[in-house]
Backbone as JSON, one array per atom type, in Angstrom:
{
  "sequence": "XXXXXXXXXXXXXXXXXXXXXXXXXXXXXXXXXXXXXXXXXXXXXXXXXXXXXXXXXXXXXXXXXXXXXXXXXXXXXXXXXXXXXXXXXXXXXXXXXXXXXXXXXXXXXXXXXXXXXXXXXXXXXXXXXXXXXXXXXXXXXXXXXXXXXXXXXXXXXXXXXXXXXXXXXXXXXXXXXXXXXXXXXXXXXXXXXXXXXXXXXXX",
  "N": [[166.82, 168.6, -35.63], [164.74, 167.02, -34.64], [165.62, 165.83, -33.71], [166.91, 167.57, -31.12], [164.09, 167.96, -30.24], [162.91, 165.76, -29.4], [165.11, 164.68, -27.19], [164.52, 167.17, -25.35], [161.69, 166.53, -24.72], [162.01, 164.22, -23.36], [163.74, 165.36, -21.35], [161.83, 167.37, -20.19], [159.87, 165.23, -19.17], [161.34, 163.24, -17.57], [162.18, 165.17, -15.64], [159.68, 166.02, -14.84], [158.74, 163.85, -13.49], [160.36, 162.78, -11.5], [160.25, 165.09, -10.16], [157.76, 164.44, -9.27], [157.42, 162.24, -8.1], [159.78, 162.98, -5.51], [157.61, 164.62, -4.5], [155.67, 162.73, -4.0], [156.93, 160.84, -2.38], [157.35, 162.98, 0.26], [154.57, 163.48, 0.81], [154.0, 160.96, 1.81], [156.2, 160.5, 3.59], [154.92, 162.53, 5.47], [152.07, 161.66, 6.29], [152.74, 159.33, 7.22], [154.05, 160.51, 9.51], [151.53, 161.88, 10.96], [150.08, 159.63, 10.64], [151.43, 158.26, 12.98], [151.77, 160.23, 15.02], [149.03, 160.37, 15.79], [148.03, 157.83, 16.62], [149.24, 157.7, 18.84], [148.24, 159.44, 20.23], [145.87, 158.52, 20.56], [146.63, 156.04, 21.97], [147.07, 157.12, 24.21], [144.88, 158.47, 25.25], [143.61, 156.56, 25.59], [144.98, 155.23, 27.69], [144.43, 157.05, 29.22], [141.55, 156.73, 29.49], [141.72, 153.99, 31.14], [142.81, 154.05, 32.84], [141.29, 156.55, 34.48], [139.15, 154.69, 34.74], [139.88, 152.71, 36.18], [140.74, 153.56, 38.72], [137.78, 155.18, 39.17], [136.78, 152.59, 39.47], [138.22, 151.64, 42.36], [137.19, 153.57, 43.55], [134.7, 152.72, 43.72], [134.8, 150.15, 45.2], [136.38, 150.76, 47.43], [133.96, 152.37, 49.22], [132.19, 150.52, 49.08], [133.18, 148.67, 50.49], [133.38, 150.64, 53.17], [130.87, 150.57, 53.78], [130.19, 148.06, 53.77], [131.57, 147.64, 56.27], [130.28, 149.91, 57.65], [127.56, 148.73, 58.02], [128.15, 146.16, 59.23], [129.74, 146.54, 61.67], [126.78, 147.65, 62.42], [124.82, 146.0, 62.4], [126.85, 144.2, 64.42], [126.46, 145.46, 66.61], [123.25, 145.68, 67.37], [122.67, 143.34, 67.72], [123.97, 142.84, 69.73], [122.66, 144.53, 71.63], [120.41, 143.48, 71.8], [120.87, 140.91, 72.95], [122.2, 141.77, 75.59], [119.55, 143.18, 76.08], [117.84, 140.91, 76.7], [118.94, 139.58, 78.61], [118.68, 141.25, 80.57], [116.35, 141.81, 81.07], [115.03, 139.29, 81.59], [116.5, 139.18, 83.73], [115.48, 140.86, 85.85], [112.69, 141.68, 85.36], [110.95, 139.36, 85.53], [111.1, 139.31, 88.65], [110.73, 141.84, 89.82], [108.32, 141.94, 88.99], [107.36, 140.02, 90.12], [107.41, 140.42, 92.67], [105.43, 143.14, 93.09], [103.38, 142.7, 92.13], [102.51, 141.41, 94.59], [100.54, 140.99, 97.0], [100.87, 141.5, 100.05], [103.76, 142.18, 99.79], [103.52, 144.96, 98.36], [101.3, 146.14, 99.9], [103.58, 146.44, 102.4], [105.48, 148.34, 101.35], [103.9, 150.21, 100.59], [103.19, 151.3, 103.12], [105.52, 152.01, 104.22], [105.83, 153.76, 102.61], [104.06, 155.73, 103.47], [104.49, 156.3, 106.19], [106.69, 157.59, 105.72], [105.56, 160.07, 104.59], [104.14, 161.12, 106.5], [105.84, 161.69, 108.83], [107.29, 163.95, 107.52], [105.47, 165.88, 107.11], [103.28, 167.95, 107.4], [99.43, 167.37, 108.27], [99.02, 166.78, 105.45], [97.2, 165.84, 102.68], [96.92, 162.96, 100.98], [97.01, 160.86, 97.81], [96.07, 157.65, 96.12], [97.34, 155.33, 93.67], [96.51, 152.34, 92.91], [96.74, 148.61, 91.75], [93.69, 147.14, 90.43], [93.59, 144.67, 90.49], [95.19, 144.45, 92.92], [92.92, 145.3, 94.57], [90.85, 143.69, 96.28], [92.48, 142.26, 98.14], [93.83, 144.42, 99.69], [92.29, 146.24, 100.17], [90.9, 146.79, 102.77], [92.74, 147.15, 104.77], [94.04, 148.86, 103.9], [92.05, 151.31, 104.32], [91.83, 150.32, 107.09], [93.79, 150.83, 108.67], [96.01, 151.85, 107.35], [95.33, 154.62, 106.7], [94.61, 155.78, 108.82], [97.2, 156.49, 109.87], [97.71, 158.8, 109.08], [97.16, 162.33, 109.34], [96.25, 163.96, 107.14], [94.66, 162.48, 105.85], [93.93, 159.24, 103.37], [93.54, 158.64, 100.84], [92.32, 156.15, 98.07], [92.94, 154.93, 94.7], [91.59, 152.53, 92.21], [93.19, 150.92, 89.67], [93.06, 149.59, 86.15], [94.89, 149.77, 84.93], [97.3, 149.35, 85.85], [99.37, 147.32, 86.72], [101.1, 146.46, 88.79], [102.26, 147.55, 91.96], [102.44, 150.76, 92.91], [101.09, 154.16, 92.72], [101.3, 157.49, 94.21], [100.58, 160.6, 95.43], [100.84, 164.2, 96.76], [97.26, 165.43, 97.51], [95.99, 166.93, 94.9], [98.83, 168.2, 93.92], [99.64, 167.89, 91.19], [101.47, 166.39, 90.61], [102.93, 162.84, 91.23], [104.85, 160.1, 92.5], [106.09, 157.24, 91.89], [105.98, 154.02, 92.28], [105.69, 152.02, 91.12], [105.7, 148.61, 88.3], [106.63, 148.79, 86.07], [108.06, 151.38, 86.58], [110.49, 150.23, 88.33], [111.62, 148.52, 87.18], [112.96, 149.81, 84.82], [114.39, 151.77, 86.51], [116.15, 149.37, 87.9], [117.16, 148.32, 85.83], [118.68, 149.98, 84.57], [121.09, 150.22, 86.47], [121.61, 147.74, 86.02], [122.49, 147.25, 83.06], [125.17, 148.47, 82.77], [126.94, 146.63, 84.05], [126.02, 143.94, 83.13], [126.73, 144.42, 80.26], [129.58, 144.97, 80.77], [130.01, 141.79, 81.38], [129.01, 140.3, 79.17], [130.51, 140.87, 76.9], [132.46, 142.38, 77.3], [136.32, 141.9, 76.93]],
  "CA": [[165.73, 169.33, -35.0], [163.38, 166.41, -34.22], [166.28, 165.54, -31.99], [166.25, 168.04, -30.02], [162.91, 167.56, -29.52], [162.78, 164.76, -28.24], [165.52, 165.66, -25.79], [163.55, 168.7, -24.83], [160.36, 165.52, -23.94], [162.68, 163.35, -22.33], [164.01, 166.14, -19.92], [161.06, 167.51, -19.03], [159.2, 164.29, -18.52], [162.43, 163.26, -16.19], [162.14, 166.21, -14.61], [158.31, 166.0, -13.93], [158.58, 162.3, -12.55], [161.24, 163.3, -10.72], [159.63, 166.27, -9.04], [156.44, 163.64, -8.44], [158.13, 161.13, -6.77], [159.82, 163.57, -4.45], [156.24, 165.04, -3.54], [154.95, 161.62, -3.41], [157.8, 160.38, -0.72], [157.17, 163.93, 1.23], [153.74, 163.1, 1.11], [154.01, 159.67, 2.46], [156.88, 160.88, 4.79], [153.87, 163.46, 6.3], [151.34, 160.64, 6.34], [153.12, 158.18, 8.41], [154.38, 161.2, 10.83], [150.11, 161.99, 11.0], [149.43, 158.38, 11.25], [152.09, 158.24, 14.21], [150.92, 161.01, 16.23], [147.43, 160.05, 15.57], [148.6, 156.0, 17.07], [150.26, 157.83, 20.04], [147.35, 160.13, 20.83], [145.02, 156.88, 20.46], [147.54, 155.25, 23.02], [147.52, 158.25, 25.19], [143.48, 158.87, 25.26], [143.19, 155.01, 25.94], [145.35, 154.72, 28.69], [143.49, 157.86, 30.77], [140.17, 155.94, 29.95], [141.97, 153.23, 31.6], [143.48, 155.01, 34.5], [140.0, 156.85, 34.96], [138.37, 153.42, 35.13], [140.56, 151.52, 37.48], [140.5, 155.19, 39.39], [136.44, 155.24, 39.75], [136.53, 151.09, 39.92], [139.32, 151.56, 43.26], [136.74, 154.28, 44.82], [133.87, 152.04, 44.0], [135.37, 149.15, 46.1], [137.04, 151.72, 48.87], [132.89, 152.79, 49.53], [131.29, 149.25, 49.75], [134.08, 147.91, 52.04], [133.77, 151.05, 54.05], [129.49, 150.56, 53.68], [129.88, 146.75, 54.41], [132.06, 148.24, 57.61], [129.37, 149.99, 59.36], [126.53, 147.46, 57.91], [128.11, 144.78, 59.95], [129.32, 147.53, 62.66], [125.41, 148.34, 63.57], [124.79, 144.2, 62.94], [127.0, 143.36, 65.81], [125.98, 146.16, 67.82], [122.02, 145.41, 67.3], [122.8, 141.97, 68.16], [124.57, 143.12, 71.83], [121.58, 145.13, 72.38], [119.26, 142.48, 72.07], [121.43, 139.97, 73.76], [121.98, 142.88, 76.8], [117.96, 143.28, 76.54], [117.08, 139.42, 76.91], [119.44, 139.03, 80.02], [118.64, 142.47, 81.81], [114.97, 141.64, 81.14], [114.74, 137.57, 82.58], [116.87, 139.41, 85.53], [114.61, 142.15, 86.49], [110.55, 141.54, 84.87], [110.04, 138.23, 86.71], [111.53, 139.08, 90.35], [110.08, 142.5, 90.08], [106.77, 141.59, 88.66], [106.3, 138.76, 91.0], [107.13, 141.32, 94.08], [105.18, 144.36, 92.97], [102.22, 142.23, 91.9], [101.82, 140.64, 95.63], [99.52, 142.39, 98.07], [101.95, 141.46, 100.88], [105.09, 143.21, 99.54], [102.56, 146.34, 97.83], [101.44, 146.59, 101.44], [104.53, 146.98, 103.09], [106.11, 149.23, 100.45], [102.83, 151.64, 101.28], [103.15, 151.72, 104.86], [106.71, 152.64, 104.87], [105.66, 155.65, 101.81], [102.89, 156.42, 103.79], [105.27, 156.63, 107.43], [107.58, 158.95, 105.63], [104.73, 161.5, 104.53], [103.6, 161.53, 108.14], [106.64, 161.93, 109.79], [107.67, 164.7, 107.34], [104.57, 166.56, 106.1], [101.9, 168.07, 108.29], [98.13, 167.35, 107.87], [99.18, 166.6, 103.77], [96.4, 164.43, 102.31], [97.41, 161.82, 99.56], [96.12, 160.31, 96.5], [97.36, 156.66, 95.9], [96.23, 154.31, 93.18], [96.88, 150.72, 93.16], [96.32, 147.69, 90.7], [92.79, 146.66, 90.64], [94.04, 143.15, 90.91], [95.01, 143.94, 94.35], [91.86, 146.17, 95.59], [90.18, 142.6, 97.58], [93.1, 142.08, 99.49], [94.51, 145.83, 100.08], [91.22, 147.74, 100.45], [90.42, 146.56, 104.15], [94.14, 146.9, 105.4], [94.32, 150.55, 103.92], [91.24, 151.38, 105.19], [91.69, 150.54, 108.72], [95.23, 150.59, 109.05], [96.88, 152.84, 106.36], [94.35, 156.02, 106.38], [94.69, 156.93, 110.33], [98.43, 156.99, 110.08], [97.84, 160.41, 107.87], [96.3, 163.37, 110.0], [95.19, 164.29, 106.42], [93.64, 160.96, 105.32], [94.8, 158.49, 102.55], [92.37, 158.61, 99.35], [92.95, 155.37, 97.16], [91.94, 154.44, 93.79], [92.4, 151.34, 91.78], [93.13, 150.89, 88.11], [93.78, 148.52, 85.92], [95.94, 150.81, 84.06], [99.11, 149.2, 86.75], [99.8, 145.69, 86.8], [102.18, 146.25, 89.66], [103.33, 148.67, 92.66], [101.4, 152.09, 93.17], [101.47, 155.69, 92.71], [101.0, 158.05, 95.29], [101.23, 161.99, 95.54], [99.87, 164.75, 97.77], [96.7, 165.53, 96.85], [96.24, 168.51, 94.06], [99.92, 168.47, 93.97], [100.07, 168.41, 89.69], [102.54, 165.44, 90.4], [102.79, 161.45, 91.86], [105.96, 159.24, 92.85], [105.71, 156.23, 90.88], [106.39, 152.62, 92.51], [105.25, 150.56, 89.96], [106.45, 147.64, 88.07], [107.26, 149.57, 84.9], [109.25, 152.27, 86.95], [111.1, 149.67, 88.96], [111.83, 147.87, 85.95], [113.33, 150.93, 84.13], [115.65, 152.04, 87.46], [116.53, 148.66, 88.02], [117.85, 147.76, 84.09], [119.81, 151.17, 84.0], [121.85, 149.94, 87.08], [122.59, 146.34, 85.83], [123.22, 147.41, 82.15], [126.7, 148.24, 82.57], [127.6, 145.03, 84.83], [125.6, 143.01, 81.79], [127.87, 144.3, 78.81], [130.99, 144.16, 80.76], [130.38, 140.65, 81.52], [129.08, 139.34, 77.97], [131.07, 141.31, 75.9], [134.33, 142.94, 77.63], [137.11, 140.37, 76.78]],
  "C": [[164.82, 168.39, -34.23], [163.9, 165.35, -33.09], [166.19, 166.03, -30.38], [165.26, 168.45, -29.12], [162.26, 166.63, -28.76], [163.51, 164.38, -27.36], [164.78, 166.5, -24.97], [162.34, 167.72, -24.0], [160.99, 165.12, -22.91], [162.94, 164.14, -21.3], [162.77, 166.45, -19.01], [159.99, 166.26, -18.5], [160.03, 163.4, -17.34], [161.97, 163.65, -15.12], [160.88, 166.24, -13.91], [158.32, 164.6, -13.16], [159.35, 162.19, -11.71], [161.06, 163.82, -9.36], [158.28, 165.07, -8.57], [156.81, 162.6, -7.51], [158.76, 161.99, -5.92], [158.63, 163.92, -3.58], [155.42, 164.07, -2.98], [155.38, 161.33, -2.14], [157.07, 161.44, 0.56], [155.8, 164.03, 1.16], [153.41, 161.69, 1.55], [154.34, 159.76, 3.67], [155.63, 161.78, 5.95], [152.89, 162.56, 6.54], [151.17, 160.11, 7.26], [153.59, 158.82, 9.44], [152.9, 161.64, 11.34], [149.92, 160.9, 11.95], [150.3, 158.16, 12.56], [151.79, 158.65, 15.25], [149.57, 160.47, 16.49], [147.46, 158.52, 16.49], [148.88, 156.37, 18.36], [149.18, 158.6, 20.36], [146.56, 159.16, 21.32], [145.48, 156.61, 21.4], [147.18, 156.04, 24.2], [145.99, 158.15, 26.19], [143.35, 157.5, 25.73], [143.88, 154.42, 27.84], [144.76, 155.72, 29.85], [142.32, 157.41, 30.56], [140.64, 154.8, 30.65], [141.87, 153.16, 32.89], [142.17, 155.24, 35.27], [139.14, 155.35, 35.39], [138.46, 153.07, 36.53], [140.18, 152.88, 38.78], [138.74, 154.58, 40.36], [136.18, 153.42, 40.41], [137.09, 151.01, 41.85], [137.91, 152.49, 44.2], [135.38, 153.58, 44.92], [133.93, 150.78, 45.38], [135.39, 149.65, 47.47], [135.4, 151.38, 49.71], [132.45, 151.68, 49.96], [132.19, 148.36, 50.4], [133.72, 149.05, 52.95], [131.7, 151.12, 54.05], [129.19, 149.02, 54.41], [130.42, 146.9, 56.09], [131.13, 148.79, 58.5], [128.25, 149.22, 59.28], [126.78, 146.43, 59.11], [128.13, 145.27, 61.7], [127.99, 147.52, 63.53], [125.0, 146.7, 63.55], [125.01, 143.94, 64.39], [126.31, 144.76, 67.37], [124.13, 146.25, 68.21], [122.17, 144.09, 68.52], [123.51, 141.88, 69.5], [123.65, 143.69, 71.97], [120.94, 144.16, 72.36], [119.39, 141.43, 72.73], [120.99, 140.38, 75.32], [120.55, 142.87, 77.19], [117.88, 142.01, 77.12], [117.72, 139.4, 78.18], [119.0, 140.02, 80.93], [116.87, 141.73, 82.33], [114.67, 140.17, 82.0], [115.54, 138.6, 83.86], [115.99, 140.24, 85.91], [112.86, 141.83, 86.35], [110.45, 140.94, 85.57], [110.28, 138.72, 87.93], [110.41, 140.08, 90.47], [108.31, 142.45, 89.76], [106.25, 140.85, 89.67], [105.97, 139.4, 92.48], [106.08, 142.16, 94.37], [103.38, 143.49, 92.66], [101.79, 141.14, 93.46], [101.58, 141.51, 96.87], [100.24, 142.47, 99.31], [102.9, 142.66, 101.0], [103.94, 144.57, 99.35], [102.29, 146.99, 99.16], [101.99, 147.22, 102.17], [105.33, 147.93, 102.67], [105.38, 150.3, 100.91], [102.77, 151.84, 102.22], [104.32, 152.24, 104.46], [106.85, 154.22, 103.83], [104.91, 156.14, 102.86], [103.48, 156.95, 105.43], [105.97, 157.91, 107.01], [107.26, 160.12, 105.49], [104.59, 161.97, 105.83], [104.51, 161.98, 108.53], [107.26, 163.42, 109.12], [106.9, 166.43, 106.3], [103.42, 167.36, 107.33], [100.62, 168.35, 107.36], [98.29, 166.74, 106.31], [97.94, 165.26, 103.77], [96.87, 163.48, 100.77], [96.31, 161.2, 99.17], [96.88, 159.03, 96.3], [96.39, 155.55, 94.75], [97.08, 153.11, 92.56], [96.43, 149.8, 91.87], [94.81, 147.3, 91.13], [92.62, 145.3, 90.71], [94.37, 142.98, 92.77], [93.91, 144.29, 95.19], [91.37, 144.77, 96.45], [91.22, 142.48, 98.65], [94.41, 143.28, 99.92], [93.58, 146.35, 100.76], [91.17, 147.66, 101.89], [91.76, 147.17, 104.67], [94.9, 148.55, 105.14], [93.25, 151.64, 104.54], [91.39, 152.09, 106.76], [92.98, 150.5, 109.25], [96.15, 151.81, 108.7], [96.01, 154.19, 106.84], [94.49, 156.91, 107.76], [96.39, 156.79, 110.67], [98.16, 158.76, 110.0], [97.18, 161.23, 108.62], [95.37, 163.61, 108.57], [94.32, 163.44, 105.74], [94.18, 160.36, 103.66], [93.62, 157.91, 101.62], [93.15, 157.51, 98.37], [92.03, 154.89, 95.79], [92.53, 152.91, 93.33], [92.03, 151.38, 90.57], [93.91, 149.82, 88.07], [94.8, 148.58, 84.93], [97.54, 150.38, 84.36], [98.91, 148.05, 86.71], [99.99, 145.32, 87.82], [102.24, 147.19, 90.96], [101.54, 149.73, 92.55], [102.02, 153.13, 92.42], [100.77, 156.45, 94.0], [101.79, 159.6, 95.17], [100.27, 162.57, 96.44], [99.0, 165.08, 96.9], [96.6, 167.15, 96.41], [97.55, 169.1, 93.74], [100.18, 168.79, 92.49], [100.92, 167.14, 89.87], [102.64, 163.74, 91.4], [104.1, 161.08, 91.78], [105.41, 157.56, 92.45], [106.68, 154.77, 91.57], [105.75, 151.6, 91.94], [106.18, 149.9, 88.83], [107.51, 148.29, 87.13], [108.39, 150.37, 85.91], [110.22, 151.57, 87.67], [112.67, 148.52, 87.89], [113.32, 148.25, 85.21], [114.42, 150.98, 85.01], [116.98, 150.67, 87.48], [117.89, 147.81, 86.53], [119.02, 148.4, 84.16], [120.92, 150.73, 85.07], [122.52, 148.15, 86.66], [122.75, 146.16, 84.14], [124.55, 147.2, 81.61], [127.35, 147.07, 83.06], [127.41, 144.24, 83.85], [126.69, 143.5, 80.93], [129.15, 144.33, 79.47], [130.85, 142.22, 80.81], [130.23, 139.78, 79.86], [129.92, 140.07, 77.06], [132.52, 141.97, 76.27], [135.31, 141.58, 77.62], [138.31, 140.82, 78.54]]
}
C-alpha cells in the first residue's frame, strides 16, 4: 500500500515538473519572439528617425545654398550698380555741371529756347528762372537782348533752388521745360547706361 503511494507521488510530481517545464520553455519561447519583435520595431522606429533627420538635415542645406545663391546674386549685382553709377556719374556731373553752370553756354541755350517760342508761338509770354549764381552776368544780356525777341516779353526769375541750366514755360501755362543740370544729368545717364554695362561687364 505505502508503495503505491509513493508511486502515485512520484507520478504526479513527474507529471507536474514535466507540465512546468513545458510552460516554462513556451513561456521563454514567447518572450524571446516579444523581445524580437520589440528589437526589430526599435530598429525600424530608429532608422525613420534617421531617415527623417538626414531628410530635414538635406532640405536644411538645399535652402541656405539656395539663400547664399541670391545673397551673393543681389551682392554682385549691387556692386555693378555702384560700379555703373561711379562711371556714368564722373562721365556726365562734371562736363554737364561745368557747361550748365557757365553764363556763356546758359546764354546761348536761352536764345536758341527763346528763338523757337518766337518763331512758333504768337505774342506767348514766358516765365524763365535761372541760377542766382548767374543773375550778374545774365540779367543785362536778357534784358536788352533776350526780352525784345518775344512780342510777348520774357519775365525772369532767379533762384538758388538750380545750380545749373534754366526752366522756362509760357506764362500761366500749369507747366515749365526743364534745362537744368539735374534734368540733363538724368537724360544724359539713361543714354550711356547701357554702353557702360556692356562695356564693364558683357564678356
Amino acid at each position: 500500500m505505502q508503495n503505491k503511494l509513493q508511486e502515485l507521488t512520484d507520478k504526479l510530481y513527474n507529471e507536474g515538473l514535466s507540465k512546468g517545464k513545458q510552460e516554462g520553455e513556451a513561456v521563454l519561447a514567447n518572450a524571446r519572439v516579444q523581445a524580437a519583435e520589440i528589437v526589430e520595431n526599435a530598429k525600424k522606429e530608429a532608422a525613420g528617425i534617421v531617415a527623417a533627420a538626414r531628410k530635414e538635415a538635406e532640405n536644411i542645406r538645399s535652402k541656405a545654398d539656395g539663400d547664399l545663391r541670391i545673397a551673393a546674386g543681389q551682392s554682385i549685382e549691387a556692386t555693378r550698380q555702384a560700379i555703373e553709377n561711379l562711371v556714368v556719374c564722373n562721365l556726365t556731373e562734371k562736363e554737364v555741371s561745368s557747361a550748365l553752370t557757365s553764363a556763356a553756354f546758359v546764354k546761348e541755350l536761352l536764345t536758341a529756347v527763346v528763338k523757337a517760342y518766337s518763331a512758333s508761338s504768337e505774342a506767348e509770354e514766358l516765365d524763365a528762372v535761372l541760377p542766382e549764381a548767374l543773375k550778374k552776368e545774365t540779367e543785362p544780356f536778357i534784358r536788352k537782348e533776350l526780352a525784345s525777341m518775344l512780342k510777348g516779353g520774357l519775365n525772369v526769375t532767379y533762384s538758388k533752388k538750380i545750380s545749373g541750366g534754366f526752366t522756362i514755360s509760357p506764362k500761366g501755362s500749369g507747366y515749365f521745360i526743364s534745362f537744368t543740370d539735374e534734368t540733363f544729368n538724368s537724360l544724359i545717364s539713361e543714354y550711356l547706361r547701357p554702353a557702360t554695362k556692356k562695356i564693364l561687364f558683357e564678356k
